[in-house]
Coordinates of C-alpha atoms (C1' of nucleotides) in Angstrom, one line a residue:
Chain A
M1413 CA 16.2 89.9 -0.1
T1414 CA 19.7 91.7 0.1
T1415 CA 20.2 92.0 -3.3
A1416 CA 17.8 93.1 -6.2
A1417 CA 14.0 93.9 -5.6
S1418 CA 12.6 92.3 -8.3
A1419 CA 13.6 88.9 -6.7
P1420 CA 10.8 86.4 -7.7
A1421 CA 11.5 86.4 -11.3
K1422 CA 14.8 85.2 -11.9
P1423 CA 15.8 82.8 -8.9
S1424 CA 19.4 83.2 -7.8
F1425 CA 21.8 79.7 -8.4
K1426 CA 21.5 78.7 -4.5
E1427 CA 17.4 78.6 -4.8
Q1428 CA 17.7 76.5 -7.9
M1429 CA 20.1 74.2 -6.1
L1430 CA 17.7 74.1 -3.2
Q1431 CA 14.4 73.6 -5.4
A1432 CA 16.5 71.2 -7.5
R1433 CA 17.1 69.2 -4.0
E1434 CA 13.9 69.2 -3.1
E1435 CA 12.3 67.8 -6.5
A1436 CA 14.9 65.1 -6.1
I1437 CA 13.7 64.4 -2.3
V1438 CA 9.9 64.8 -3.7
Q1439 CA 10.4 62.2 -6.6
T1440 CA 11.9 59.7 -4.6
A1441 CA 9.6 59.7 -1.8
N1442 CA 7.0 59.6 -4.8
R1443 CA 8.9 56.3 -6.1
L1444 CA 9.2 55.1 -3.0
L1445 CA 5.3 55.7 -2.5
A1446 CA 4.3 53.6 -5.5
E1447 CA 6.8 50.7 -4.6
K1448 CA 5.9 50.2 -1.0
G1449 CA 3.2 52.5 0.5
F1450 CA 3.1 55.3 3.5
E1451 CA 3.7 52.7 6.5
S1452 CA 6.4 51.0 4.8
M1453 CA 8.2 53.9 3.7
T1454 CA 10.9 54.7 6.2
V1455 CA 12.6 58.4 6.1
D1456 CA 15.7 56.8 6.6
E1457 CA 15.1 55.2 3.3
V1458 CA 14.1 58.2 1.5
A1459 CA 17.5 60.1 2.4
A1460 CA 19.8 57.3 1.8
S1461 CA 18.1 57.2 -1.4
V1462 CA 18.8 60.6 -2.5
G1463 CA 22.0 60.8 -0.8
I1464 CA 21.5 63.0 2.4
A1465 CA 21.3 62.8 5.9
K1466 CA 17.8 62.2 7.4
A1467 CA 18.4 65.3 9.4
S1468 CA 19.3 67.3 6.1
L1469 CA 16.0 66.1 4.7
Y1470 CA 14.0 67.3 7.8
K1471 CA 15.1 71.0 7.2
H1472 CA 13.2 70.6 4.1
F1473 CA 10.1 69.1 5.2
P1474 CA 8.6 69.2 9.0
S1475 CA 7.4 65.7 9.0
K1476 CA 7.0 62.3 7.2
E1477 CA 3.6 63.5 6.4
D1478 CA 4.4 66.7 5.2
L1479 CA 6.9 65.0 2.6
A1480 CA 4.5 62.5 1.5
A1481 CA 1.9 65.1 1.3
A1482 CA 4.2 67.1 -1.2
A1483 CA 5.0 64.0 -3.4
M1484 CA 0.9 64.0 -3.6
V1485 CA 0.7 67.3 -4.4
R1486 CA 3.0 67.3 -7.4
L1487 CA 1.1 63.7 -8.6
M1488 CA -1.5 66.4 -8.5
Q1489 CA 0.4 68.9 -10.3
R1490 CA 1.2 66.5 -13.0
T1491 CA -2.3 65.0 -13.4
Q1492 CA -3.3 69.0 -13.7
D1493 CA -0.7 69.2 -16.7
V1494 CA -1.9 66.0 -18.0
L1495 CA -5.4 67.4 -18.0
A1496 CA -4.1 70.8 -19.7
S1497 CA -2.7 68.9 -22.4
V1498 CA -5.5 66.6 -23.9
Q1499 CA -6.6 67.2 -27.3
V1500 CA -9.6 69.7 -27.3
D1501 CA -11.4 67.9 -30.2
Q1502 CA -11.5 64.7 -28.9
K1503 CA -14.9 63.0 -28.0
P1504 CA -15.3 63.7 -24.1
I1505 CA -15.0 59.7 -23.6
D1506 CA -11.7 59.5 -25.5
K1507 CA -10.2 62.6 -23.4
L1508 CA -11.6 60.0 -20.4
R1509 CA -9.6 57.1 -21.9
A1510 CA -6.7 59.6 -22.4
V1511 CA -6.3 60.4 -19.0
A1512 CA -6.8 56.7 -17.7
R1513 CA -4.4 55.7 -20.1
W1514 CA -1.8 58.1 -18.8
S1515 CA -2.3 56.9 -15.2
M1516 CA -2.0 53.1 -15.9
E1517 CA 1.2 53.8 -17.8
A1518 CA 2.7 55.9 -14.7
Q1519 CA 1.7 53.2 -12.3
L1520 CA 3.3 50.7 -14.5
A1521 CA 6.5 53.0 -14.6
G1522 CA 6.3 52.8 -10.6
E1523 CA 5.4 56.5 -10.4
M1524 CA 2.0 56.3 -9.1
P1525 CA 1.3 55.8 -5.1
S1526 CA -1.6 53.8 -3.9
L1527 CA -4.3 55.7 -2.2
P1528 CA -3.8 56.3 1.4
H1529 CA -6.1 53.9 3.8
Q1530 CA -9.2 55.4 5.1
N1531 CA -7.4 55.9 8.7
S1532 CA -3.8 56.9 7.7
S1533 CA -2.0 59.5 9.5
L1534 CA -1.3 60.4 5.6
R1535 CA -4.9 60.8 4.6
A1536 CA -5.2 63.1 7.8
A1537 CA -2.3 65.1 6.5
L1538 CA -4.0 65.4 3.0
M1539 CA -7.3 66.5 4.1
N1540 CA -5.6 69.4 5.9
N1541 CA -3.4 70.3 3.0
R1542 CA -5.1 73.1 1.0
G1543 CA -2.9 72.7 -2.1
Y1544 CA -3.6 69.1 -2.1
L1545 CA -7.4 69.3 -1.5
D1546 CA -7.7 72.7 -4.3
R1547 CA -5.8 70.4 -6.9
L1548 CA -7.9 67.7 -6.3
V1549 CA -11.3 69.7 -6.6
A1550 CA -10.0 71.1 -9.9
I1551 CA -9.0 67.7 -11.2
S1552 CA -12.7 66.4 -10.3
D1553 CA -14.4 69.2 -11.7
T1554 CA -12.3 68.8 -15.1
L1555 CA -13.0 65.2 -15.1
G1556 CA -16.9 65.4 -14.2
G1557 CA -17.1 68.0 -16.9
W1558 CA -15.8 65.3 -19.2
I1559 CA -17.8 62.8 -17.7
Q1560 CA -21.1 64.6 -18.0
A1561 CA -20.2 65.6 -21.6
A1562 CA -19.8 61.9 -22.4
Q1563 CA -22.9 60.8 -20.5
A1564 CA -24.7 63.9 -22.4
D1565 CA -23.6 62.2 -26.0
G1566 CA -24.5 58.8 -25.1
T1567 CA -20.9 57.4 -25.7
L1568 CA -20.5 56.8 -21.4
N1569 CA -23.3 55.0 -19.8
P1570 CA -25.8 57.6 -18.6
K1571 CA -27.3 55.6 -15.6
L1572 CA -24.2 55.6 -13.8
P1573 CA -23.8 58.3 -11.2
A1574 CA -21.4 60.7 -12.4
I1575 CA -19.3 60.6 -9.0
A1576 CA -18.9 56.8 -9.4
V1577 CA -17.4 57.1 -12.5
L1578 CA -14.9 59.6 -11.2
Y1579 CA -14.0 57.5 -8.3
T1580 CA -13.7 54.5 -10.9
L1581 CA -11.1 56.6 -13.2
F1582 CA -9.4 57.3 -9.7
A1583 CA -9.1 53.6 -8.5
R1584 CA -8.1 52.3 -11.6
A1585 CA -4.8 54.7 -11.4
C1586 CA -3.5 52.6 -8.8
D1587 CA -5.6 49.1 -10.1
P1588 CA -3.1 46.2 -8.9
V1589 CA -4.4 44.1 -12.0
L1590 CA -1.5 46.2 -13.7
G1591 CA 1.3 44.9 -11.1
F1592 CA 0.0 40.9 -11.2
L1593 CA -0.3 41.3 -15.0
K1594 CA 3.4 42.7 -15.2
S1595 CA 4.8 40.2 -12.5
S1596 CA 3.2 37.4 -14.7
G1597 CA 5.2 38.3 -17.4
L1598 CA 3.1 37.1 -20.1
Q1599 CA 2.2 40.6 -21.6
S1600 CA 4.2 43.6 -22.5
D1601 CA 3.6 46.7 -21.0
A1602 CA 1.0 48.1 -23.6
E1603 CA -0.8 45.0 -24.0
I1604 CA -1.5 45.2 -20.1
V1605 CA -2.6 49.0 -20.5
D1606 CA -4.6 48.0 -23.3
L1607 CA -5.8 45.0 -21.6
V1608 CA -7.2 47.3 -18.4
L1609 CA -8.1 50.0 -20.0
G1610 CA -10.3 48.0 -22.4
T1611 CA -12.0 46.2 -19.2
C1612 CA -12.6 49.5 -17.4
F1613 CA -14.5 51.1 -20.1
D1614 CA -16.0 48.0 -21.6
G1615 CA -16.3 45.7 -18.8
L1616 CA -15.5 41.7 -18.7
A1617 CA -19.0 40.7 -20.7
S1618 CA -18.8 40.3 -24.4
R1619 CA -20.5 43.4 -26.3
Chain B
M520 CA -4.7 11.9 24.1
T521 CA -4.9 10.6 28.0
T522 CA -8.8 9.4 27.3
A523 CA -10.3 7.8 24.4
A524 CA -7.9 6.7 21.3
S525 CA -10.5 8.1 18.8
A526 CA -9.9 11.5 19.9
P527 CA -10.2 13.3 16.2
A528 CA -13.8 12.7 16.2
K529 CA -14.7 14.3 19.4
P530 CA -12.5 17.0 20.4
S531 CA -12.3 17.5 24.3
F532 CA -14.3 20.8 26.0
K533 CA -10.8 22.5 26.3
E534 CA -10.1 21.8 22.9
Q535 CA -12.9 23.6 22.0
M536 CA -12.3 26.5 24.1
L537 CA -9.3 26.8 22.5
Q538 CA -10.5 26.9 18.9
A539 CA -13.3 29.3 19.9
R540 CA -10.6 31.6 21.1
E541 CA -8.2 31.2 18.1
E542 CA -11.2 31.6 15.6
A543 CA -12.1 34.7 18.1
I544 CA -8.5 36.1 17.3
V545 CA -7.9 35.5 13.9
Q546 CA -11.5 37.0 13.2
T547 CA -10.6 40.3 15.2
A548 CA -7.2 40.2 12.9
N549 CA -8.8 39.7 9.7
R550 CA -11.4 43.0 10.9
L551 CA -8.3 45.1 11.5
L552 CA -6.4 44.0 8.6
A553 CA -9.7 45.1 6.5
E554 CA -9.5 48.4 8.2
K555 CA -6.0 49.4 8.2
G556 CA -4.2 47.2 6.6
F557 CA -1.2 44.8 7.8
E558 CA 1.4 47.6 8.6
S559 CA -0.9 49.9 10.8
M560 CA -2.2 47.0 12.5
T561 CA -0.6 46.6 15.7
V562 CA -0.5 43.3 18.1
D563 CA -1.2 44.9 20.7
E564 CA -4.6 46.1 18.9
V565 CA -5.5 42.7 18.3
A566 CA -5.0 41.5 21.5
A567 CA -6.8 44.8 23.3
S568 CA -9.5 44.1 20.8
V569 CA -10.1 40.2 21.8
G570 CA -9.6 41.3 25.3
I571 CA -6.4 39.0 26.3
A572 CA -2.8 40.1 26.8
K573 CA -0.4 40.1 24.0
A574 CA 1.5 37.4 25.3
S575 CA -1.3 35.0 25.4
L576 CA -1.7 35.9 21.7
Y577 CA 1.9 35.0 20.9
K578 CA 0.9 31.6 22.3
H579 CA -1.5 30.7 19.8
F580 CA 0.4 32.3 16.6
P581 CA 4.7 33.0 16.7
S582 CA 4.6 36.3 14.9
K583 CA 2.3 39.1 13.8
E584 CA 3.0 37.7 10.0
D585 CA 1.8 34.1 10.6
L586 CA -1.4 35.6 12.8
A587 CA -2.0 37.8 9.5
A588 CA -1.4 34.9 7.3
A589 CA -4.1 32.9 9.6
A590 CA -6.7 35.5 8.7
M591 CA -5.8 35.1 5.1
V592 CA -6.1 31.4 5.2
R593 CA -9.8 31.8 6.8
L594 CA -10.7 34.4 4.0
M595 CA -9.4 31.6 1.6
Q596 CA -11.4 28.9 3.3
R597 CA -14.5 31.3 3.3
T598 CA -13.8 32.0 -0.3
Q599 CA -13.8 28.0 -1.5
D600 CA -17.0 27.8 0.8
V601 CA -18.6 30.5 -1.2
L602 CA -17.4 28.7 -4.7
A603 CA -19.0 25.4 -3.1
S604 CA -22.3 26.8 -2.5
V605 CA -22.7 28.5 -5.7
Q606 CA -25.9 27.5 -8.1
V607 CA -24.4 24.7 -10.4
D608 CA -27.3 25.4 -12.6
Q609 CA -26.1 28.8 -13.5
K610 CA -24.6 30.2 -16.5
P611 CA -20.8 30.3 -15.8
I612 CA -21.0 34.1 -16.2
D613 CA -23.6 34.1 -13.2
K614 CA -21.4 32.3 -11.1
L615 CA -18.7 34.9 -11.5
R616 CA -20.7 37.6 -10.8
A617 CA -22.4 35.8 -7.8
V618 CA -18.7 35.3 -6.5
A619 CA -17.6 38.9 -7.4
R620 CA -21.3 40.3 -5.4
W621 CA -19.8 38.1 -2.3
S622 CA -16.7 39.9 -2.3
M623 CA -18.0 43.3 -2.6
E624 CA -20.8 42.5 0.2
A625 CA -17.7 41.3 2.5
Q626 CA -15.8 44.2 1.7
L627 CA -18.6 46.9 2.3
A628 CA -19.1 44.6 5.9
G629 CA -15.6 45.3 6.9
E630 CA -14.7 42.0 6.2
M631 CA -12.3 42.1 3.2
P632 CA -8.6 42.6 4.0
S633 CA -6.9 44.6 1.2
L634 CA -4.3 42.4 -0.7
P635 CA -0.4 43.0 0.6
H636 CA 2.0 45.2 -1.0
Q637 CA 4.4 43.4 -3.4
N638 CA 7.5 43.8 -1.0
S639 CA 5.3 43.5 2.2
S640 CA 6.5 41.1 5.1
L641 CA 3.2 39.7 5.0
R642 CA 3.5 38.8 1.2
A643 CA 6.6 37.0 1.7
A644 CA 4.9 34.9 4.3
L645 CA 2.2 33.9 2.3
M646 CA 4.1 32.7 -0.4
N647 CA 5.9 30.6 2.3
N648 CA 2.3 29.4 3.8
R649 CA 1.2 26.2 1.9
G650 CA -2.5 26.4 3.3
Y651 CA -2.8 29.4 1.8
L652 CA -0.7 28.5 -1.7
D653 CA -3.2 25.5 -2.0
R654 CA -6.2 27.3 -1.5
L655 CA -5.5 29.8 -3.6
V656 CA -4.9 27.7 -6.6
A657 CA -7.8 25.6 -5.9
I658 CA -9.9 29.0 -5.9
S659 CA -8.1 30.0 -9.1
D660 CA -9.0 26.5 -10.6
T661 CA -12.4 26.7 -10.0
L662 CA -12.6 30.4 -11.2
G663 CA -10.5 29.7 -14.2
G664 CA -13.1 27.1 -15.2
W665 CA -16.0 29.3 -15.3
I666 CA -14.1 32.1 -16.7
Q667 CA -13.3 29.5 -19.7
A668 CA -16.7 28.1 -20.0
A669 CA -18.1 31.7 -19.8
Q670 CA -15.7 32.8 -22.7
A671 CA -16.7 29.2 -24.8
D672 CA -20.5 30.4 -24.4
G673 CA -19.6 34.0 -25.6
T674 CA -20.9 35.8 -22.5
L675 CA -17.6 36.7 -21.6
N676 CA -15.2 38.6 -23.9
P677 CA -13.1 35.2 -25.2
K678 CA -10.5 38.3 -26.3
L679 CA -9.5 38.7 -22.9
P680 CA -6.7 36.3 -20.9
A681 CA -8.5 34.2 -18.9
I682 CA -5.6 35.4 -16.3
A683 CA -6.6 38.7 -16.8
V684 CA -10.3 38.2 -15.9
L685 CA -9.1 36.1 -12.5
Y686 CA -6.9 39.0 -11.4
T687 CA -9.4 41.8 -12.4
L688 CA -11.8 39.7 -10.0
F689 CA -9.3 39.4 -7.1
A690 CA -8.8 42.9 -7.4
R691 CA -12.3 43.8 -7.4
A692 CA -12.8 42.2 -3.8
C693 CA -10.6 45.0 -2.4
D694 CA -11.8 47.8 -5.0
P695 CA -11.4 51.4 -3.1
V696 CA -14.5 52.5 -5.0
L697 CA -16.9 50.5 -2.7
G698 CA -15.5 52.4 0.4
F699 CA -15.5 55.7 -1.5
L700 CA -19.0 55.4 -2.8
K701 CA -20.0 54.3 1.4
S702 CA -18.4 57.4 2.7
S703 CA -20.0 59.7 0.1
G704 CA -23.4 58.6 1.4
L705 CA -25.2 58.9 -1.6
Q706 CA -26.1 55.2 -2.0
S707 CA -27.1 52.3 0.1
D708 CA -25.0 49.2 0.4
A709 CA -26.9 47.6 -2.1
E710 CA -26.9 50.2 -4.9
I711 CA -23.2 50.2 -4.8
V712 CA -22.6 46.6 -4.9
D713 CA -24.9 46.9 -8.2
L714 CA -22.9 49.8 -9.4
V715 CA -19.4 48.2 -9.2
L716 CA -20.7 44.5 -10.0
G717 CA -22.2 46.4 -13.0
T718 CA -19.1 48.8 -14.2
C719 CA -17.1 45.3 -13.8
F720 CA -18.7 43.3 -16.1
D721 CA -20.5 46.0 -18.5
G722 CA -17.7 48.7 -18.4
L723 CA -18.1 52.4 -18.1
A724 CA -19.3 53.0 -21.5
S725 CA -22.6 52.6 -23.1
R726 CA -23.8 49.2 -24.3
Chain C
dG249 C1' -2.2 29.2 28.6
dT250 C1' -2.9 33.6 30.8
dC251 C1' -1.0 37.4 33.0
dT252 C1' 2.6 41.7 34.4
dA253 C1' 6.9 43.5 33.1
dT254 C1' 10.5 43.7 30.2
dA255 C1' 13.9 43.2 26.4
dA256 C1' 15.4 44.3 21.6
dA257 C1' 14.7 46.3 17.5
dT258 C1' 12.6 49.8 14.5
dT259 C1' 12.1 54.4 13.4
dG260 C1' 9.8 59.4 13.5
dA261 C1' 12.6 63.6 14.8
dT262 C1' 16.2 66.6 17.3
dA263 C1' 20.5 68.7 18.9
dG264 C1' 24.5 70.9 18.2
dA265 C1' 28.9 71.1 15.9
dC266 C1' 30.8 72.9 11.4
Chain D
dG1364 C1' 22.1 73.5 5.2
dT1365 C1' 24.6 69.5 5.8
dC1366 C1' 26.3 66.4 9.0
dT1367 C1' 26.7 63.0 13.4
dA1368 C1' 25.1 61.4 17.3
dT1369 C1' 20.9 60.7 20.1
dC1370 C1' 16.4 60.9 21.9
dA1371 C1' 11.7 59.2 22.6
dA1372 C1' 8.2 56.8 21.3
dT1373 C1' 6.2 53.2 19.2
dT1374 C1' 6.1 48.0 18.4
dT1375 C1' 7.6 43.5 17.8
dA1376 C1' 8.6 39.6 20.7
dT1377 C1' 10.0 37.1 25.2
dA1378 C1' 11.0 35.9 30.3
dG1379 C1' 9.2 34.5 34.0
dA1380 C1' 5.6 34.0 37.9
dC1381 C1' 1.1 31.6 38.8

DNA sequence: GTCTATAAATTGATAGAC
DNA sequence: GTCTATCAATTTATAGAC
């Protein structure tokens, strides 16, 4: 704040560099979280993958939990962006399908961290992270509205509690079936997504 | 082998005690694996929960991976027992439903370890464990037969690759949706199982 | 086989120079 | 802010007495 007073509109070159480095760190953390989970991911590994020293990383994030939480917040932001970009004129169930499809594509691309275990230290950190919780609530509200609308127009099973549908969509974003099928090598990524998306909405049984 | 020659039919009292202790260790490991996953489970914790010293545990199992693998083998055995006890006169799809139901009830009871991550040291140990692999193949064969029969009689969607159905059933055994719904406290265990089993076979969309 | 005590390795986090 | 070097705590695994 030593130069112009109207700082927030135009970040300095140094600030841009700082933010770009943080984005690189968080992106790497996100990838490793998706690849091996929070417990198996080491801070040394993140730092080495980014190409900086571990102590430098700790100047940006005070703990491993905070680093992982930043990656999860970034994921929530991206999810909100996806929700905002969904075609408004679609049927509600197709909006839900579109979001589920995106999440599955993201998982196949190695960008979808799996859900933290119930008593993980990461989960505790997330439950104390306002930025994460607010975004999670906002996402749940948007999806909840679509779910209710889809049940009202009869396309989504009205007998299911809306919260069960919501949780199912979250869970399918990290469905291990996608990785299993990919490693079997029998289908293309697009076919895998279609398969899992189909079984999610239409079930295993014949229609 | 110092007493009678026909040893295998009648284990001595000491051998029974030994096997009972090992069963207690493996059962505890199974519970902790389900509760916190392989990485977060510590050998100290298993030993303390069983009520023995850690060094004693290492007399039974040479490593943490071997201990966890023993728990997974035990799970495969229990699964084979369930497969063998399924009513033979049921329709194939109802056999599949029965197995899926059992796995979900086991998960709600805290007895179902989640699948190890792709590059986990546990996964590597399992892939080198003949007892585990053989049972996994046998289970897959049995389920695969039922899947093909259910597709042949038209009750299971014939357009789905059988391997996709098989992987889906494995994945639903550790579906995090069950735990989410349980912690929400809105449904009973039986209702949760019915819900998730229903969405698995019938999908989220209306029929 | 079970125990206490300890080794050996990993890893989250920090000190301090530049 | 970034680095090298190191600390401190955890955790897997083992030594050795009984």
